[in-house]
mmCIF file of C-alpha atoms in Angstrom:
data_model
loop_
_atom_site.group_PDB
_atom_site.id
_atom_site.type_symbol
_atom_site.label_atom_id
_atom_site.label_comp_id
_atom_site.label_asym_id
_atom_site.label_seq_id
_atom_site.Cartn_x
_atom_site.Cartn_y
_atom_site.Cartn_z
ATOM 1 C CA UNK A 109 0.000 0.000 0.000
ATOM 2 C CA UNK A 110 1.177 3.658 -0.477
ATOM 3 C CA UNK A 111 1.755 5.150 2.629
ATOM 4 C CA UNK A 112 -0.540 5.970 5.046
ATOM 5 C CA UNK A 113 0.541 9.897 4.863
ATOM 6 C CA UNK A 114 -0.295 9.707 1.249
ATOM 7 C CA UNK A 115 -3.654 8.493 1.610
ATOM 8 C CA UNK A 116 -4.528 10.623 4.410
ATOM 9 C CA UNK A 117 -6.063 14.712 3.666
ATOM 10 C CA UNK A 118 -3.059 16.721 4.235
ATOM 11 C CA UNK A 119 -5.393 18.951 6.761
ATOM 12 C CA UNK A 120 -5.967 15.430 8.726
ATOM 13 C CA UNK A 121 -2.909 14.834 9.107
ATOM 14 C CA UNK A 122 -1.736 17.963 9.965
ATOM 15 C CA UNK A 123 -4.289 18.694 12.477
ATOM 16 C CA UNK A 124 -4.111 19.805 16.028
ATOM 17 C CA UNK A 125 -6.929 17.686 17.739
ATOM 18 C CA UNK A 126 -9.222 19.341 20.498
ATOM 19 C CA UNK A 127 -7.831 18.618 23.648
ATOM 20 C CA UNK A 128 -10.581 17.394 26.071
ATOM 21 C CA UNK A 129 -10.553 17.320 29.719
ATOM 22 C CA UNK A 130 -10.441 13.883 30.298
ATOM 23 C CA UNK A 131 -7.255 13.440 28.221
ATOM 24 C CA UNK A 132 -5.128 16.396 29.751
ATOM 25 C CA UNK A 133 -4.606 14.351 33.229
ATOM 26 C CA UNK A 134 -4.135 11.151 31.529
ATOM 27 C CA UNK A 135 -1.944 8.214 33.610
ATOM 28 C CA UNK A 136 -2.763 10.186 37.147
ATOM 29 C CA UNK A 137 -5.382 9.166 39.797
ATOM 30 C CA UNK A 138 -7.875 11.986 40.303
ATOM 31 C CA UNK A 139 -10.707 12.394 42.933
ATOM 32 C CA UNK A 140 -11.818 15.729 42.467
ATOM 33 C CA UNK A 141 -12.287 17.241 39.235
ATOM 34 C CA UNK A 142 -12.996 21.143 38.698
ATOM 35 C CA UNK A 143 -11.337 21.057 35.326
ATOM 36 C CA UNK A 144 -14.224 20.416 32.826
ATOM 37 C CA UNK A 145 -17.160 23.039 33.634
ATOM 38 C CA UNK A 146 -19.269 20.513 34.890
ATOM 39 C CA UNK A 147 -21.985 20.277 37.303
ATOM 40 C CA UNK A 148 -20.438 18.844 40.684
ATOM 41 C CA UNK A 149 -24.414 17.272 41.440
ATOM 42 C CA UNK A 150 -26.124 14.241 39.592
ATOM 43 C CA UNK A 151 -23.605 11.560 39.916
ATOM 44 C CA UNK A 152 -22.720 9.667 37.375
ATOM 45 C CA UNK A 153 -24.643 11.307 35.218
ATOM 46 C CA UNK A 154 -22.626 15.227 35.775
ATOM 47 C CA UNK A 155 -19.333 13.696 34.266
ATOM 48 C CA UNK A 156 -18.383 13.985 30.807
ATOM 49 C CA UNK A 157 -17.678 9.956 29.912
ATOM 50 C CA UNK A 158 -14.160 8.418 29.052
ATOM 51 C CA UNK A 159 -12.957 10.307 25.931
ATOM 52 C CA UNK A 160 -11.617 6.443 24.620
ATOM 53 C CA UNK A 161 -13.762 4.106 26.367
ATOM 54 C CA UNK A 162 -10.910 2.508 27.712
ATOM 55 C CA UNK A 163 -12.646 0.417 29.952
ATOM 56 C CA UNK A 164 -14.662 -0.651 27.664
ATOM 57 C CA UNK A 165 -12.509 -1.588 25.118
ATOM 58 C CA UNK A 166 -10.409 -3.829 27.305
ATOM 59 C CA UNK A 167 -13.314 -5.754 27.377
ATOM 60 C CA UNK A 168 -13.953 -5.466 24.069
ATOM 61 C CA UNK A 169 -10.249 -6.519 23.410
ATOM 62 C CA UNK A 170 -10.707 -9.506 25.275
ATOM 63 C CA UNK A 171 -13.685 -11.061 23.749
ATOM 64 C CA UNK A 172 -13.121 -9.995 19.781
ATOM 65 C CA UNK A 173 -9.489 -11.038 20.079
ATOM 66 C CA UNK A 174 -8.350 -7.752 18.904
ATOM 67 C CA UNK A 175 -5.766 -5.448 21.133
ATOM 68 C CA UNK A 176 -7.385 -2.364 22.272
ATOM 69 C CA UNK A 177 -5.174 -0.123 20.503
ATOM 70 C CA UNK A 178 -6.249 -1.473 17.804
ATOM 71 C CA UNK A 179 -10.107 -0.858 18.510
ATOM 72 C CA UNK A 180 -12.032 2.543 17.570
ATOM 73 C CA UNK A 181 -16.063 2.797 18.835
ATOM 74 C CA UNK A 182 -18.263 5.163 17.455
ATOM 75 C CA UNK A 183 -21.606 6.320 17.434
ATOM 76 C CA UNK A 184 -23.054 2.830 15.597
ATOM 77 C CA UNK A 185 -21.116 1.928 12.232
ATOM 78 C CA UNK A 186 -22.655 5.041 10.828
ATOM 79 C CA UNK A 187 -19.820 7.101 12.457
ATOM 80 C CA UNK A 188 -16.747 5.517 11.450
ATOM 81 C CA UNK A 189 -17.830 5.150 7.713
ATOM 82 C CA UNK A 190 -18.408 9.031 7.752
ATOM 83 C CA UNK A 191 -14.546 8.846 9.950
ATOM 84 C CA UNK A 192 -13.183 7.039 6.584
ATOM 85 C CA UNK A 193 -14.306 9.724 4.467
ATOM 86 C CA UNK A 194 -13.535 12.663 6.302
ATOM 87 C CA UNK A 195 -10.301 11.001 7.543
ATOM 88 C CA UNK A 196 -9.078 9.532 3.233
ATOM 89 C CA UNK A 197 -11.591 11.408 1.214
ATOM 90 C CA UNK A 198 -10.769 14.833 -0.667
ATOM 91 C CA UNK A 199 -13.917 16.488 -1.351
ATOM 92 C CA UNK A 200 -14.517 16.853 -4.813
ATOM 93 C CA UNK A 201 -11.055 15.187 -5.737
ATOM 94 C CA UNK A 202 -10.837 11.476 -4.518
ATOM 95 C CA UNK A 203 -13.327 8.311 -5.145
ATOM 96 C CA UNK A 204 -14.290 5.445 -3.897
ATOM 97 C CA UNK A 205 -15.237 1.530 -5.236
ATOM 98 C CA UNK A 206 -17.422 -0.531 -3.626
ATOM 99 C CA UNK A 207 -19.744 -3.938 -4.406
ATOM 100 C CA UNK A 208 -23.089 -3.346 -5.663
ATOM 101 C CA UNK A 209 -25.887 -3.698 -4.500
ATOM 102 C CA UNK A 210 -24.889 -3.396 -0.925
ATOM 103 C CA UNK A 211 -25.484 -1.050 2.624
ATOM 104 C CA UNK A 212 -26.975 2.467 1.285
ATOM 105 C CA UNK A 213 -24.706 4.327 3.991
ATOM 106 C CA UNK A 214 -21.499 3.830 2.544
ATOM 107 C CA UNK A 215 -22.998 5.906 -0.766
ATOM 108 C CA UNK A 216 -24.927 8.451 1.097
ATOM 109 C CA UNK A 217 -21.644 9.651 3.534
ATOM 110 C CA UNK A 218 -19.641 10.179 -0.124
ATOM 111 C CA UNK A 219 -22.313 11.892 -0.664
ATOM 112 C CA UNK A 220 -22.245 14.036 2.217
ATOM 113 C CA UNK A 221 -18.617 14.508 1.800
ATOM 114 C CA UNK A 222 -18.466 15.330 -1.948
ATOM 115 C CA UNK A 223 -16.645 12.266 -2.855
ATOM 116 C CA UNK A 224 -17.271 10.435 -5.955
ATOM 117 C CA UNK A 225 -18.765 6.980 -5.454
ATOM 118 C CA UNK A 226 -18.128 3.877 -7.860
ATOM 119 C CA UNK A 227 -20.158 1.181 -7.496
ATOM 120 C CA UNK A 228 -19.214 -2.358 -9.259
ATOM 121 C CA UNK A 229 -22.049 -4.834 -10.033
ATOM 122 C CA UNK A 230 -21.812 -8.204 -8.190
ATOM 123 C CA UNK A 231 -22.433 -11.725 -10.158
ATOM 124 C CA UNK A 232 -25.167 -13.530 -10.678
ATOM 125 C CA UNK A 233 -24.673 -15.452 -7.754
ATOM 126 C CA UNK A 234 -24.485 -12.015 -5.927
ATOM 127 C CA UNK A 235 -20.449 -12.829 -5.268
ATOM 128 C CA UNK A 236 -17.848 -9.587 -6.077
ATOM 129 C CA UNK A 237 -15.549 -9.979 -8.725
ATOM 130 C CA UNK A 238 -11.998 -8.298 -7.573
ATOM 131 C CA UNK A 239 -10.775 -7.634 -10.809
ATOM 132 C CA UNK A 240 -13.476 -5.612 -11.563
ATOM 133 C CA UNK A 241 -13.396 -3.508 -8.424
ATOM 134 C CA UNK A 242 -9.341 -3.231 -9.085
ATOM 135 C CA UNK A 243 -10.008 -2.470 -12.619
ATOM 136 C CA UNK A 244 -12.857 0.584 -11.177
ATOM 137 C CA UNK A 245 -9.939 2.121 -9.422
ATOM 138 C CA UNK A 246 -7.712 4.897 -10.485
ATOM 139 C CA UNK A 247 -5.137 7.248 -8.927
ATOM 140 C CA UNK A 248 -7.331 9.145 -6.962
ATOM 141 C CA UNK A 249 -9.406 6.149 -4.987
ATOM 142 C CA UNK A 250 -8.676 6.053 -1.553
ATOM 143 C CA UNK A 251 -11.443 3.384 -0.607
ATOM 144 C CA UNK A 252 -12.685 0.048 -1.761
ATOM 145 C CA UNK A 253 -15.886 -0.944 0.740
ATOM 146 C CA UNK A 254 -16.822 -4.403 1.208
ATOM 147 C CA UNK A 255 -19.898 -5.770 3.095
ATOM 148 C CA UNK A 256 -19.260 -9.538 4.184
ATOM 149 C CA UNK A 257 -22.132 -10.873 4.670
ATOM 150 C CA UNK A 258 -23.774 -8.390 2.201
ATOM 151 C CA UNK A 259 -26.726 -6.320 3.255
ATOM 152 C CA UNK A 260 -29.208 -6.933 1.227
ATOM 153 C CA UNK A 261 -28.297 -9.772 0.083
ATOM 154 C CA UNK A 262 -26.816 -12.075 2.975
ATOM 155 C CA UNK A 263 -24.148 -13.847 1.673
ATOM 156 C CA UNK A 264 -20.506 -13.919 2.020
ATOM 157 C CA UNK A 265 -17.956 -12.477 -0.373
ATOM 158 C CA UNK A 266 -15.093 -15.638 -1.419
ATOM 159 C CA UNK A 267 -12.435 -15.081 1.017
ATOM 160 C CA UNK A 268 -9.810 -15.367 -1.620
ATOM 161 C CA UNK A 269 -11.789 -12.527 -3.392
ATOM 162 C CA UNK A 270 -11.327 -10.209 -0.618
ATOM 163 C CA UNK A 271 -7.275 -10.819 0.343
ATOM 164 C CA UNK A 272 -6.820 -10.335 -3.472
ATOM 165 C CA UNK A 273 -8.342 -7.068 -3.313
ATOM 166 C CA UNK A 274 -6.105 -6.177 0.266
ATOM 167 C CA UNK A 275 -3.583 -7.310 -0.922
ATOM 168 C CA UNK A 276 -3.367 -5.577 -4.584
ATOM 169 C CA UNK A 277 -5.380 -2.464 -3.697
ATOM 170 C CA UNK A 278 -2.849 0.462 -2.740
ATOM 171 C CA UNK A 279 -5.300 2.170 -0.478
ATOM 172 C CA UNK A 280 -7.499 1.154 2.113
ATOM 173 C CA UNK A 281 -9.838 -1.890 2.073
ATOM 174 C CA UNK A 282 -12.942 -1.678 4.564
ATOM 175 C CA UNK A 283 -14.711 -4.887 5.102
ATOM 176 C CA UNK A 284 -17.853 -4.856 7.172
ATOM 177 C CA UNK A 285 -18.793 -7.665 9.283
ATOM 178 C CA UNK A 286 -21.821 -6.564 11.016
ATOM 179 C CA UNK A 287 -23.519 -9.995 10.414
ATOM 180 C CA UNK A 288 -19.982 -12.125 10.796
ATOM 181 C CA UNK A 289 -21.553 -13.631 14.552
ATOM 182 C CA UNK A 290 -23.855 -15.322 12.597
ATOM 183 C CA UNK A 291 -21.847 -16.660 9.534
ATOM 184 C CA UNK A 292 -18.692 -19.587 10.106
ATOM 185 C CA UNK A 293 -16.518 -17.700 7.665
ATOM 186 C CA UNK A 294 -13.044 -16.648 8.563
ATOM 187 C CA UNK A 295 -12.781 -13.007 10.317
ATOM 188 C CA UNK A 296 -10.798 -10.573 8.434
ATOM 189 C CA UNK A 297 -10.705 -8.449 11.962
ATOM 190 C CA UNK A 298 -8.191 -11.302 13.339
ATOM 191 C CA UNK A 299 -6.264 -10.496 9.903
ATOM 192 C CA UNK A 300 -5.257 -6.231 10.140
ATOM 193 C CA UNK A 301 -1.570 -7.453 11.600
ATOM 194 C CA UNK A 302 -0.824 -8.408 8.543
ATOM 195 C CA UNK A 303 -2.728 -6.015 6.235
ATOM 196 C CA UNK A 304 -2.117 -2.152 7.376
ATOM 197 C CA UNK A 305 -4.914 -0.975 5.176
ATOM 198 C CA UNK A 306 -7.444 -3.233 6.150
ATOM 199 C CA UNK A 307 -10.341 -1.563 8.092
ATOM 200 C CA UNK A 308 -12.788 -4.333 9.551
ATOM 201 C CA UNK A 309 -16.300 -2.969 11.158
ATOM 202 C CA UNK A 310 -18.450 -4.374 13.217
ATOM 203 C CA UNK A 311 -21.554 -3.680 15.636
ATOM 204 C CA UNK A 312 -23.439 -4.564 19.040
ATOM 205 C CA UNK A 313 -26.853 -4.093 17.222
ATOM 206 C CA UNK A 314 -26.710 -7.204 15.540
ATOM 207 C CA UNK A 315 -26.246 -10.665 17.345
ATOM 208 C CA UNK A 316 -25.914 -8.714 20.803
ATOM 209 C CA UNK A 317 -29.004 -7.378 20.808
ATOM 210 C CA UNK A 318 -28.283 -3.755 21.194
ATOM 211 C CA UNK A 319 -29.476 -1.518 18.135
ATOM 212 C CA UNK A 320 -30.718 0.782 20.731
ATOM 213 C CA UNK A 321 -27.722 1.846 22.198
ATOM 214 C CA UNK A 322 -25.861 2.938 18.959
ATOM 215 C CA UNK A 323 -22.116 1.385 19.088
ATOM 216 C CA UNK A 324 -20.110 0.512 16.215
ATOM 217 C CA UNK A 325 -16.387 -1.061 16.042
ATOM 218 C CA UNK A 326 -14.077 -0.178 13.336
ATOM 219 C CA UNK A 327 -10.637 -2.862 14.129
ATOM 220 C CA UNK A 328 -7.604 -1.229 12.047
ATOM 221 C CA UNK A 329 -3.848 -0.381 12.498
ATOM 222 C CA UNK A 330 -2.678 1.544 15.670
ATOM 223 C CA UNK A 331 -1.852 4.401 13.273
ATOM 224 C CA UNK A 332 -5.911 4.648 11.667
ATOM 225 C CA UNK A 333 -7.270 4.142 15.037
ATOM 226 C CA UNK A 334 -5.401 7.554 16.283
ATOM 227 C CA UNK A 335 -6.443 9.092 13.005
ATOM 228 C CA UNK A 336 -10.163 8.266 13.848
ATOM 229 C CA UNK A 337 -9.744 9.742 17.296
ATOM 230 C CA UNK A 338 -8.273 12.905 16.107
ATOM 231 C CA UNK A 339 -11.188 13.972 13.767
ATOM 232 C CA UNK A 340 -13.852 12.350 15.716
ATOM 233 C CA UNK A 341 -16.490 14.417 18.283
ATOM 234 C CA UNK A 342 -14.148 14.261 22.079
ATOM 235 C CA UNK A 343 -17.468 12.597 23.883
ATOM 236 C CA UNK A 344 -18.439 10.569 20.562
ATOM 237 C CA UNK A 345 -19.605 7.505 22.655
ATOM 238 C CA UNK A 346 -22.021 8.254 25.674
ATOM 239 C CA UNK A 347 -21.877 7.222 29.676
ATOM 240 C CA UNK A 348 -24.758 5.003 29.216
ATOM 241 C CA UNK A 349 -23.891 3.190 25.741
ATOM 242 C CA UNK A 350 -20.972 2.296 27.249
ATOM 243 C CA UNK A 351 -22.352 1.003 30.812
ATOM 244 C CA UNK A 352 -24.930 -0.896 28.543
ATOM 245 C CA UNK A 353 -22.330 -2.199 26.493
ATOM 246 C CA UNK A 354 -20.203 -2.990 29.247
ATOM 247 C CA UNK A 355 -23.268 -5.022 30.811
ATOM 248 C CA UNK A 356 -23.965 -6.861 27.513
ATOM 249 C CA UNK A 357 -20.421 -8.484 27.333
ATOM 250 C CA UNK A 358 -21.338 -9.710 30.740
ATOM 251 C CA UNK A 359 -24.212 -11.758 28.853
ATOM 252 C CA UNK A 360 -22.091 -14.200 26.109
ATOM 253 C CA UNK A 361 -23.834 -16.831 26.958
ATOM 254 C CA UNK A 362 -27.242 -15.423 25.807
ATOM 255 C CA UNK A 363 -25.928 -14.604 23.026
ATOM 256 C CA UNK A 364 -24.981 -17.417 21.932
ATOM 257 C CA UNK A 365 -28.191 -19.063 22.413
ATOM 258 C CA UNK A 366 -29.710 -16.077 20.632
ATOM 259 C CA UNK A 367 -27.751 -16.401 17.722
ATOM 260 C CA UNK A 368 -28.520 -20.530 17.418
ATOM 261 C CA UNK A 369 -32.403 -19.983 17.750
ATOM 262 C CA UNK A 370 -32.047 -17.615 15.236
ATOM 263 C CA UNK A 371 -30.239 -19.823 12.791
ATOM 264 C CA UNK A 372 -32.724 -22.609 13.816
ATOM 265 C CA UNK A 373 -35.077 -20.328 12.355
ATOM 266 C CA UNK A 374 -33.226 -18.987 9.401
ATOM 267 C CA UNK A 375 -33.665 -22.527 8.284
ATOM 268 C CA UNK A 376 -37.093 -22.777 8.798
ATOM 269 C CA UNK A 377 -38.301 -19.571 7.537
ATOM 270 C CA UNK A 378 -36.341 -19.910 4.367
ATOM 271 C CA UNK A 379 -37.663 -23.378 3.596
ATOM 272 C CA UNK A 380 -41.305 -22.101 4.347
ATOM 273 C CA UNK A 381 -40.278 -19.845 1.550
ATOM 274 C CA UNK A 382 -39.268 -21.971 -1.023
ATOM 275 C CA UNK A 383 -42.796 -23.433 -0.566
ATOM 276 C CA UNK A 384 -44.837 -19.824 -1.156
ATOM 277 C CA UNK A 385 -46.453 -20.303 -4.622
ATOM 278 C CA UNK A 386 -45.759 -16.371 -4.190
ATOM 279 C CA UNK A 387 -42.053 -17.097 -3.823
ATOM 280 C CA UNK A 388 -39.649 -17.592 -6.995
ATOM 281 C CA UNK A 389 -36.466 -17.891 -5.150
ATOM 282 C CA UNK A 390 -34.517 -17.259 -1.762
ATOM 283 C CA UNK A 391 -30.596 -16.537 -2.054
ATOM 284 C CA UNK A 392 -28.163 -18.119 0.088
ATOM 285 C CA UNK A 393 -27.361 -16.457 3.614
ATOM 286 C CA UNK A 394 -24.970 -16.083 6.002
ATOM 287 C CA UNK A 395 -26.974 -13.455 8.037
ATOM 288 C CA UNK A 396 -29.403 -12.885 10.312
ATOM 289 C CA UNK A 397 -32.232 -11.978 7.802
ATOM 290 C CA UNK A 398 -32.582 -13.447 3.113
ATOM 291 C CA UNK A 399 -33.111 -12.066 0.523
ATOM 292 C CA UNK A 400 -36.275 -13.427 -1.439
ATOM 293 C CA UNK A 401 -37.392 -13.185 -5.214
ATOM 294 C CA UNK A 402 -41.480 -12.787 -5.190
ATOM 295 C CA UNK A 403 -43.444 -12.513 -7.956
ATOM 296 C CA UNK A 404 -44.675 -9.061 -6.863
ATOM 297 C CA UNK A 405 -42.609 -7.404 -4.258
ATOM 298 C CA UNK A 406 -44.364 -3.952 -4.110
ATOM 299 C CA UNK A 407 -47.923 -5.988 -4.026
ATOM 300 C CA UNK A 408 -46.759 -8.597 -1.319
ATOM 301 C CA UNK A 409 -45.164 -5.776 0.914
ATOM 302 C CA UNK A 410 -48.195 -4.003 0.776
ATOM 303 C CA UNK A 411 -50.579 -6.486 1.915
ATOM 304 C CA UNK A 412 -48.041 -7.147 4.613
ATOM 305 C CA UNK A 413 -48.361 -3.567 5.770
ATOM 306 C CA UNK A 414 -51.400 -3.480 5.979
ATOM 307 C CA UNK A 415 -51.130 -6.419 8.062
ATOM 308 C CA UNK A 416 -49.351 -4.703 10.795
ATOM 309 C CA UNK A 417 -46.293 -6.623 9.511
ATOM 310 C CA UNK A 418 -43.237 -5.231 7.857
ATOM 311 C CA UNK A 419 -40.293 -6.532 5.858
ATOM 312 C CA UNK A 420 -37.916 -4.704 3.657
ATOM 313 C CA UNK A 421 -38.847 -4.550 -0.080
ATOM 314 C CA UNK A 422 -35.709 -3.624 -2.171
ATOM 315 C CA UNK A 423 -37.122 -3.839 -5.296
ATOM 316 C CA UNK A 424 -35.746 -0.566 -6.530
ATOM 317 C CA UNK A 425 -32.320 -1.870 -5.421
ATOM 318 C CA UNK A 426 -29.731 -2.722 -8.360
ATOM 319 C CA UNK A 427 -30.290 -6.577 -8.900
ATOM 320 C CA UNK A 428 -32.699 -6.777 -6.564
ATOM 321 C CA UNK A 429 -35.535 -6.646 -8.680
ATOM 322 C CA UNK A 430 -38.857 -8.267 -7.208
ATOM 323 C CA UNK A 431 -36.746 -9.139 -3.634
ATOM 324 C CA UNK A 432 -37.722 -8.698 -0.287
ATOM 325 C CA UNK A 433 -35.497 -8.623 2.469
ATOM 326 C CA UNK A 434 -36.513 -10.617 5.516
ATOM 327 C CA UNK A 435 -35.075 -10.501 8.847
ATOM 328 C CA UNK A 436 -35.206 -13.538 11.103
ATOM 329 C CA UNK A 437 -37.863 -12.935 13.701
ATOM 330 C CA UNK A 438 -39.376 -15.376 16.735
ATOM 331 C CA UNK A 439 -41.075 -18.162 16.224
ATOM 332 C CA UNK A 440 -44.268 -16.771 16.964
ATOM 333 C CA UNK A 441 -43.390 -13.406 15.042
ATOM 334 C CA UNK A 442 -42.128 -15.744 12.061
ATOM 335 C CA UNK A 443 -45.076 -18.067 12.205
ATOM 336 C CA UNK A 444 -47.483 -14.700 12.277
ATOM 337 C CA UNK A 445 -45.708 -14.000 8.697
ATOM 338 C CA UNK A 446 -45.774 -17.294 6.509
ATOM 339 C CA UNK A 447 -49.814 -17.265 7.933
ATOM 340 C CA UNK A 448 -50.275 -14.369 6.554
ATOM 341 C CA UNK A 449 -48.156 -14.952 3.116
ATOM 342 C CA UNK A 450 -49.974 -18.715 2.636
ATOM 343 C CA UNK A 451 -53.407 -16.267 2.617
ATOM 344 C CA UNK A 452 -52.050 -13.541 -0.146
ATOM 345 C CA UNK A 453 -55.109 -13.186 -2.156
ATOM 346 C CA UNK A 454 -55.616 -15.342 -4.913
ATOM 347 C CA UNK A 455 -56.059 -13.391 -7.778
ATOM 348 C CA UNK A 456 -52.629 -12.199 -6.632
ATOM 349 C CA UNK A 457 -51.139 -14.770 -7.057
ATOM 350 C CA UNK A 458 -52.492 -15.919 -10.490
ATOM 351 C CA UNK A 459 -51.624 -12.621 -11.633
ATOM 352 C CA UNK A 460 -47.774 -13.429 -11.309
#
């Protein structure tokens, strides 16, 4: 890879980051703090949080296998792919390349950011082809993005497609594995020793069970993580996300049991599927929720609105034609959507 001054915005790298409170006294034990402008009532609730989540990630650390050095959180995955932008991206100069169709965010931050966005058609078989993202690159691409397993469509990327494109690719390479706790493929997190310009995210809203609390993980060289914290907000992740957090890791074990009930059902829902007269195909899946062909998506989702019950239809999506994108529910919720599907009207379904 080029190095990582090159790729960086000059102003990034040049700049002075805010100093916070919490930093400034950093190493010494403290009991009384008059140094931040903060209310001295309200415990906990008065004090700014830890600036790095330190705590935090030493759990973290511990658990993904990662060293905490190497370990950025941010406010859900949104925030670090808006980090990679503001942190790589010229406005109005530099691209990036990424695998279509796949998560919306990663196009509407270069957006945001005035940074050209080039997306590369997957296969037939919804796999990437890492020639053709190589071949979409030029001098000024900074970032090639990579969702494995793919949102919307579930499956893996070929593992030997991936290192080809780290490996080759003279800028940085961000895979997301938001849905890797419920897929057996190999992490690419436990791989950024040996790849500098490998970015690997991942989330608690997934398999742990915490959308609600908004935190993201971004696992990357020692050198991108301190680039992340320079540019990010100083109190990015808040007191209570990270006590939440911090409670969840206590939890492994449920989810773990979580994750096989909702593989259990993965392979019941998806066979259920197959069986819909009103279903035309469902795409492999290494996530949490499939990707179906029906023969009328816009149709089907509406009935299912009005229904009380709501799915994903990503019809408009590139190669998605026709698909719905279902997330693995309970049983019960499950069960309360192929009884309503095995009653689609009849005339609806002749019509197809």
């Amino acid at each position: 890879m080029k190095s990582l001054e090159s790729l960086v915005r000059p102003n990034i790298w040049r700049l002075a980051p805010y100093s916070s409170a919490r930093n400034e006294y950093s190493g010494h034990e403290a009991h009384v703090f008059l140094d931040a402008n903060e209310n001295p009532y309200n415990r906990p609730f008065n004090r700014y949080p830890d600036p790095l989540q330190r705590e935090l990630k030493a759990q973290l650390s511990k658990i993904k296998k990662v060293p905490a050095e190497n370990i950025f959180l941010g406010n859900g995955s949104d925030e670090p792919i808006d980090l990679v932008y503001r942190v790589f991206c010229r406005p109005g100069i530099d691209n990036v390349v990424a695998i279509e169709p796949t998560y919306g965010m990663y196009a509407v931050c270069a957006d945001i950011n005035d940074v050209e966005y080039r997306p590369v058609p997957l296969d037939e078989h919804y796999q990437m082809d890492a020639r053709a993202l190589l071949d979409a690159c030029d001098e000024n691409t900074k970032v090639i993005w990579i969702c494995s397993p793919n949102n919307p469509t579930g499956n893996s990327m070929q593992q030997e497609a991936i290192e080809t494109v780290v490996r080759e690719f003279e800028g940085m390479v961000v895979v997301d594995e938001a849905y890797s706790d419920f897929s057996s493929a190999e992490l690419f997190r436990t791989k950024i020793a040996r790849y500098p310009n490998l970015i690997v995210f991942n989330t608690m809203s997934k398999a742990w069970g915490c959308a609600a609390i908004r935190l993201g993980m971004a696992f990357a060289s020692r050198e991108c993580v301190e680039l992340f914290n320079k540019v990010k907000y100083p109190y990015n992740v808040n007191l209570l996300t990270q006590q939440q957090a911090l409670e969840a890791l206590n939890g492994r074990e449920d989810v773990e049991k979580w994750v096989t009930l909702l593989l259990q059902e993965r392979g019941r829902l998806t066979a259920a599927f197959r069986e819909l007269p009103i279903c035309r195909a469902v795409y492999p899946t290494d996530a949490n929720f499939f990707l179906a062909k029906m023969t009328d998506a816009q149709a089907i989702y509406d009935y299912l609105v009005a229904k009380g019950i709501i799915v994903r239809n990503r019809t408009r999506v590139t190669l998605c034609e026709n698909c719905l994108r279902v997330t693995v529910g309970t049983k019960s919720e499950n069960a309360e959507l192929l009884s309503a599907l095995r009653q689609y009207p009849q005339e609806s379904r002749r019509a197809r």
